[in-house]
Amino acid sequence: MSTIKSVEEINDIENNFIISESFSNIQFKNSKINFNGENNYIFIDKDAKLTNTIITFHGDNSVLYIGKTRNSKVEVKVTLHNNSLVFFNDGCTFNKSSTFIASEGKDIVVGRDVMFSSGCWLRNSDVHMIYDENKRRINESSDIIIGDHVWVGQNSYILKGSCIGSGSIIGLGSVVAKNIETNSSNAGNPVKKIKDHIFWDRQSSHFFVEKDTKKIKYM
């Protein structure tokens, strides 16, 4: 077992690997990486700023890939077990911490320009076994796939087998365990489609006054 809390400690890792174009600009702020196995890999952007981040490998042969975020900030809690992949493509953002758990050799794959609000949970396993009357397991783990330019709202839960189409929105507090259509808005527990053919923009309306609201009534 080894724990990394600073860039300077990366060279002390044995049997696991952190790979970046350069380590000189990577920052750790209240963050750590735990290796409780062997032959695990982290690929991380050279300007990544890890903030309140905990990355834990609880097994062997898993991979975490964190592409270049829009603001260099990485604020996540990621747990990987054996033979799993957690992948964040370029342009993602994290508004405070979200949790990602990959188990049973299954993956979590996130596309480009995905916006995570705070308190989101993604997990691809129920962890404990469920059997039917024939003693056959009925809750095998499954991959989670998120397309490009998806907005994942605050306190959303995305469960095993979910496939979220590009351009879509998952509303606050939603629970997703199915396929979500491209360019659709969705909300609820269980999640339901609210509207088709939507498009969304990252611009924030927090400080808008009336003239700003009128200005952006149409794209």
mmCIF file of C-alpha atoms in Angstrom:
data_model
loop_
_atom_site.group_PDB
_atom_site.id
_atom_site.type_symbol
_atom_site.label_atom_id
_atom_site.label_comp_id
_atom_site.label_asym_id
_atom_site.label_seq_id
_atom_site.Cartn_x
_atom_site.Cartn_y
_atom_site.Cartn_z
ATOM 1 C CA MET A 1 0.000 0.000 0.000
ATOM 2 C CA SER A 2 1.229 3.488 -0.839
ATOM 3 C CA THR A 3 -0.278 6.973 -0.532
ATOM 4 C CA ILE A 4 0.739 9.995 -2.607
ATOM 5 C CA LYS A 5 -0.034 13.480 -1.265
ATOM 6 C CA SER A 6 2.315 15.594 -3.376
ATOM 7 C CA VAL A 7 4.068 15.658 -6.725
ATOM 8 C CA GLU A 8 7.373 15.075 -4.968
ATOM 9 C CA GLU A 9 6.210 11.655 -3.796
ATOM 10 C CA ILE A 10 5.353 10.357 -7.269
ATOM 11 C CA ASN A 11 8.858 9.011 -7.811
ATOM 12 C CA ASP A 12 8.470 6.841 -4.710
ATOM 13 C CA ILE A 13 5.698 4.722 -6.232
ATOM 14 C CA GLU A 14 6.443 1.043 -6.761
ATOM 15 C CA ASN A 15 4.508 -1.314 -9.061
ATOM 16 C CA ASN A 16 2.006 1.426 -9.996
ATOM 17 C CA PHE A 17 2.326 4.351 -12.398
ATOM 18 C CA ILE A 18 1.352 8.023 -12.711
ATOM 19 C CA ILE A 19 1.968 9.332 -16.217
ATOM 20 C CA SER A 20 1.904 12.948 -17.413
ATOM 21 C CA GLU A 21 3.596 15.083 -20.027
ATOM 22 C CA SER A 22 5.116 17.021 -17.141
ATOM 23 C CA PHE A 23 4.757 17.002 -13.364
ATOM 24 C CA SER A 24 6.048 20.520 -12.714
ATOM 25 C CA ASN A 25 2.615 22.228 -12.760
ATOM 26 C CA ILE A 26 0.492 19.514 -11.154
ATOM 27 C CA GLN A 27 -0.852 20.613 -7.758
ATOM 28 C CA PHE A 28 -2.212 18.722 -4.754
ATOM 29 C CA LYS A 29 -4.565 20.618 -2.411
ATOM 30 C CA ASN A 30 -6.097 18.489 0.336
ATOM 31 C CA SER A 31 -5.782 15.539 -2.049
ATOM 32 C CA LYS A 32 -4.241 12.090 -2.127
ATOM 33 C CA ILE A 33 -3.833 8.988 -4.281
ATOM 34 C CA ASN A 34 -3.985 5.552 -2.648
ATOM 35 C CA PHE A 35 -2.605 2.406 -4.277
ATOM 36 C CA ASN A 36 -3.751 -0.836 -2.642
ATOM 37 C CA GLY A 37 -2.759 -3.074 -5.544
ATOM 38 C CA GLU A 38 -0.350 -3.379 -8.452
ATOM 39 C CA ASN A 39 -0.065 -2.479 -12.123
ATOM 40 C CA ASN A 40 -2.506 0.438 -11.909
ATOM 41 C CA TYR A 41 -2.115 3.541 -14.079
ATOM 42 C CA ILE A 42 -3.126 7.190 -13.814
ATOM 43 C CA PHE A 43 -2.834 9.376 -16.911
ATOM 44 C CA ILE A 44 -3.264 13.029 -15.964
ATOM 45 C CA ASP A 45 -2.978 16.438 -17.616
ATOM 46 C CA LYS A 46 0.249 18.316 -16.955
ATOM 47 C CA ASP A 47 -1.603 21.331 -15.491
ATOM 48 C CA ALA A 48 -4.068 19.434 -13.290
ATOM 49 C CA LYS A 49 -4.930 21.021 -9.946
ATOM 50 C CA LEU A 50 -6.190 18.270 -7.629
ATOM 51 C CA THR A 51 -8.513 19.846 -5.053
ATOM 52 C CA ASN A 52 -10.244 17.832 -2.309
ATOM 53 C CA THR A 53 -9.592 14.809 -4.489
ATOM 54 C CA ILE A 54 -9.214 11.219 -3.306
ATOM 55 C CA ILE A 55 -8.243 8.545 -5.828
ATOM 56 C CA THR A 56 -8.104 4.964 -4.557
ATOM 57 C CA PHE A 57 -7.113 1.770 -6.330
ATOM 58 C CA HIS A 58 -8.416 -1.210 -4.347
ATOM 59 C CA GLY A 59 -7.130 -3.839 -6.775
ATOM 60 C CA ASP A 60 -4.905 -4.499 -9.749
ATOM 61 C CA ASN A 61 -4.733 -3.609 -13.462
ATOM 62 C CA SER A 62 -7.030 -0.572 -13.472
ATOM 63 C CA VAL A 63 -6.670 2.748 -15.289
ATOM 64 C CA LEU A 64 -7.753 6.306 -14.503
ATOM 65 C CA TYR A 65 -7.477 8.842 -17.341
ATOM 66 C CA ILE A 66 -8.118 12.524 -16.602
ATOM 67 C CA GLY A 67 -7.907 14.739 -19.679
ATOM 68 C CA LYS A 68 -7.385 18.488 -19.654
ATOM 69 C CA THR A 69 -10.296 20.135 -17.851
ATOM 70 C CA ARG A 70 -11.561 23.580 -18.854
ATOM 71 C CA ASN A 71 -10.114 25.226 -15.734
ATOM 72 C CA SER A 72 -7.430 22.644 -14.821
ATOM 73 C CA LYS A 73 -9.389 21.872 -11.630
ATOM 74 C CA VAL A 74 -9.963 18.222 -10.711
ATOM 75 C CA GLU A 75 -12.259 17.707 -7.709
ATOM 76 C CA VAL A 76 -13.379 14.071 -7.585
ATOM 77 C CA LYS A 77 -13.500 10.970 -5.445
ATOM 78 C CA VAL A 78 -12.641 8.004 -7.683
ATOM 79 C CA THR A 79 -12.460 4.388 -6.533
ATOM 80 C CA LEU A 80 -11.341 1.596 -8.855
ATOM 81 C CA HIS A 81 -11.214 -2.113 -8.151
ATOM 82 C CA ASN A 82 -9.760 -4.814 -10.434
ATOM 83 C CA ASN A 83 -9.497 -4.448 -14.227
ATOM 84 C CA SER A 84 -11.615 -1.287 -14.506
ATOM 85 C CA LEU A 85 -11.297 1.998 -16.416
ATOM 86 C CA VAL A 86 -12.506 5.454 -15.403
ATOM 87 C CA PHE A 87 -12.009 7.869 -18.303
ATOM 88 C CA PHE A 88 -12.634 11.632 -18.479
ATOM 89 C CA ASN A 89 -12.107 13.122 -21.927
ATOM 90 C CA ASP A 90 -10.942 16.709 -22.424
ATOM 91 C CA GLY A 91 -12.990 19.744 -21.409
ATOM 92 C CA CYS A 92 -14.863 18.307 -18.408
ATOM 93 C CA THR A 93 -15.573 20.396 -15.315
ATOM 94 C CA PHE A 94 -16.324 19.516 -11.696
ATOM 95 C CA ASN A 95 -18.258 21.906 -9.425
ATOM 96 C CA LYS A 96 -17.129 20.635 -6.041
ATOM 97 C CA SER A 97 -16.735 16.929 -5.521
ATOM 98 C CA SER A 98 -18.487 14.065 -7.311
ATOM 99 C CA THR A 99 -17.967 10.354 -6.710
ATOM 100 C CA PHE A 100 -17.101 7.660 -9.262
ATOM 101 C CA ILE A 101 -16.881 3.952 -8.328
ATOM 102 C CA ALA A 102 -15.829 1.287 -10.849
ATOM 103 C CA SER A 103 -16.169 -2.377 -9.867
ATOM 104 C CA GLU A 104 -16.203 -5.936 -11.193
ATOM 105 C CA GLY A 105 -14.055 -5.184 -14.235
ATOM 106 C CA LYS A 106 -16.561 -2.672 -15.623
ATOM 107 C CA ASP A 107 -15.863 0.873 -16.802
ATOM 108 C CA ILE A 108 -17.046 4.469 -16.504
ATOM 109 C CA VAL A 109 -16.375 6.455 -19.685
ATOM 110 C CA VAL A 110 -17.092 10.201 -19.864
ATOM 111 C CA GLY A 111 -16.952 12.157 -23.123
ATOM 112 C CA ARG A 112 -15.734 15.670 -23.906
ATOM 113 C CA ASP A 113 -17.043 18.859 -22.305
ATOM 114 C CA VAL A 114 -19.173 17.159 -19.647
ATOM 115 C CA MET A 115 -20.275 19.434 -16.799
ATOM 116 C CA PHE A 116 -20.696 17.814 -13.374
ATOM 117 C CA SER A 117 -22.476 19.801 -10.698
ATOM 118 C CA SER A 118 -21.754 19.039 -7.045
ATOM 119 C CA GLY A 119 -22.624 15.821 -5.243
ATOM 120 C CA CYS A 120 -23.050 13.554 -8.281
ATOM 121 C CA TRP A 121 -22.587 9.794 -7.866
ATOM 122 C CA LEU A 122 -21.691 7.312 -10.610
ATOM 123 C CA ARG A 123 -21.324 3.626 -9.744
ATOM 124 C CA ASN A 124 -21.462 0.629 -12.049
ATOM 125 C CA SER A 125 -22.183 -2.077 -9.467
ATOM 126 C CA ASP A 126 -24.749 -2.902 -6.774
ATOM 127 C CA VAL A 127 -21.805 -4.372 -4.825
ATOM 128 C CA HIS A 128 -23.824 -7.138 -3.140
ATOM 129 C CA MET A 129 -25.284 -10.177 -4.895
ATOM 130 C CA ILE A 130 -28.968 -10.566 -5.750
ATOM 131 C CA TYR A 131 -30.329 -13.946 -6.924
ATOM 132 C CA ASP A 132 -33.683 -15.091 -8.284
ATOM 133 C CA GLU A 133 -35.672 -18.166 -7.255
ATOM 134 C CA ASN A 134 -33.446 -20.326 -9.495
ATOM 135 C CA LYS A 135 -30.329 -19.147 -7.640
ATOM 136 C CA ARG A 136 -29.223 -17.208 -10.718
ATOM 137 C CA ARG A 137 -27.602 -13.857 -10.172
ATOM 138 C CA ILE A 138 -29.711 -11.026 -11.565
ATOM 139 C CA ASN A 139 -27.655 -7.904 -10.812
ATOM 140 C CA GLU A 140 -24.379 -8.140 -12.705
ATOM 141 C CA SER A 141 -22.368 -4.946 -12.946
ATOM 142 C CA SER A 142 -22.331 -2.981 -16.195
ATOM 143 C CA ASP A 143 -20.502 -0.077 -17.845
ATOM 144 C CA ILE A 144 -21.596 3.561 -17.637
ATOM 145 C CA ILE A 145 -21.174 5.654 -20.791
ATOM 146 C CA ILE A 146 -21.661 9.436 -21.003
ATOM 147 C CA GLY A 147 -21.450 11.207 -24.357
ATOM 148 C CA ASP A 148 -20.082 14.675 -25.173
ATOM 149 C CA HIS A 149 -21.422 17.975 -23.797
ATOM 150 C CA VAL A 150 -23.678 16.487 -21.123
ATOM 151 C CA TRP A 151 -24.866 18.476 -18.098
ATOM 152 C CA VAL A 152 -25.148 16.312 -14.977
ATOM 153 C CA GLY A 153 -27.178 18.194 -12.372
ATOM 154 C CA GLN A 154 -26.514 18.475 -8.650
ATOM 155 C CA ASN A 155 -26.940 15.324 -6.530
ATOM 156 C CA SER A 156 -27.698 13.122 -9.542
ATOM 157 C CA TYR A 157 -27.130 9.373 -9.350
ATOM 158 C CA ILE A 158 -26.039 7.531 -12.502
ATOM 159 C CA LEU A 159 -26.162 3.781 -12.041
ATOM 160 C CA LYS A 160 -24.867 0.690 -13.843
ATOM 161 C CA GLY A 161 -25.880 0.246 -17.469
ATOM 162 C CA SER A 162 -26.653 3.918 -18.052
ATOM 163 C CA CYS A 163 -25.817 5.352 -21.469
ATOM 164 C CA ILE A 164 -26.358 9.109 -21.694
ATOM 165 C CA GLY A 165 -26.503 10.626 -25.167
ATOM 166 C CA SER A 166 -24.486 13.680 -26.164
ATOM 167 C CA GLY A 167 -25.990 17.121 -25.584
ATOM 168 C CA SER A 168 -28.418 15.936 -22.932
ATOM 169 C CA ILE A 169 -29.264 17.234 -19.456
ATOM 170 C CA ILE A 170 -29.757 15.223 -16.263
ATOM 171 C CA GLY A 171 -31.722 17.362 -13.795
ATOM 172 C CA LEU A 172 -31.022 17.916 -10.110
ATOM 173 C CA GLY A 173 -31.571 14.868 -7.919
ATOM 174 C CA SER A 174 -32.235 12.459 -10.786
ATOM 175 C CA VAL A 175 -31.629 8.719 -10.608
ATOM 176 C CA VAL A 176 -30.551 7.276 -13.977
ATOM 177 C CA ALA A 177 -30.420 3.564 -14.755
ATOM 178 C CA LYS A 178 -31.209 3.430 -18.472
ATOM 179 C CA ASN A 179 -30.404 4.924 -21.888
ATOM 180 C CA ILE A 180 -30.902 8.679 -22.265
ATOM 181 C CA GLU A 181 -31.589 10.122 -25.712
ATOM 182 C CA THR A 182 -29.262 12.649 -27.332
ATOM 183 C CA ASN A 183 -30.199 16.332 -26.853
ATOM 184 C CA SER A 184 -32.931 15.649 -24.323
ATOM 185 C CA SER A 185 -33.661 17.051 -20.872
ATOM 186 C CA ASN A 186 -34.442 14.501 -18.175
ATOM 187 C CA ALA A 187 -35.252 14.566 -14.466
ATOM 188 C CA GLY A 188 -36.813 12.595 -11.641
ATOM 189 C CA ASN A 189 -36.502 9.382 -9.646
ATOM 190 C CA PRO A 190 -36.678 7.296 -11.708
ATOM 191 C CA VAL A 191 -35.547 9.664 -14.441
ATOM 192 C CA LYS A 192 -38.060 10.617 -17.143
ATOM 193 C CA LYS A 193 -37.653 12.574 -20.355
ATOM 194 C CA ILE A 194 -38.912 16.154 -20.061
ATOM 195 C CA LYS A 195 -38.236 17.486 -23.562
ATOM 196 C CA ASP A 196 -36.625 16.490 -26.875
ATOM 197 C CA HIS A 197 -34.379 18.522 -29.193
ATOM 198 C CA ILE A 198 -32.839 20.784 -26.570
ATOM 199 C CA PHE A 199 -29.453 22.502 -26.587
ATOM 200 C CA TRP A 200 -27.638 23.975 -23.621
ATOM 201 C CA ASP A 201 -24.848 26.481 -23.034
ATOM 202 C CA ARG A 202 -22.344 26.803 -20.187
ATOM 203 C CA GLN A 203 -22.950 30.524 -19.714
ATOM 204 C CA SER A 204 -24.141 31.277 -16.169
ATOM 205 C CA SER A 205 -27.208 33.468 -15.526
ATOM 206 C CA HIS A 206 -26.457 34.119 -11.843
ATOM 207 C CA PHE A 207 -25.571 37.787 -12.362
ATOM 208 C CA PHE A 208 -28.005 38.575 -15.161
ATOM 209 C CA VAL A 209 -30.173 41.682 -14.995
ATOM 210 C CA GLU A 210 -33.301 42.166 -17.091
ATOM 211 C CA LYS A 211 -31.475 43.387 -20.185
ATOM 212 C CA ASP A 212 -29.198 40.324 -20.127
ATOM 213 C CA THR A 213 -32.171 37.979 -19.868
ATOM 214 C CA LYS A 214 -33.818 39.679 -22.876
ATOM 215 C CA LYS A 215 -30.596 39.580 -24.857
ATOM 216 C CA ILE A 216 -30.234 35.808 -24.671
ATOM 217 C CA LYS A 217 -33.902 34.940 -25.193
ATOM 218 C CA TYR A 218 -32.818 33.440 -28.524
ATOM 219 C CA MET A 219 -29.472 31.977 -29.487
#
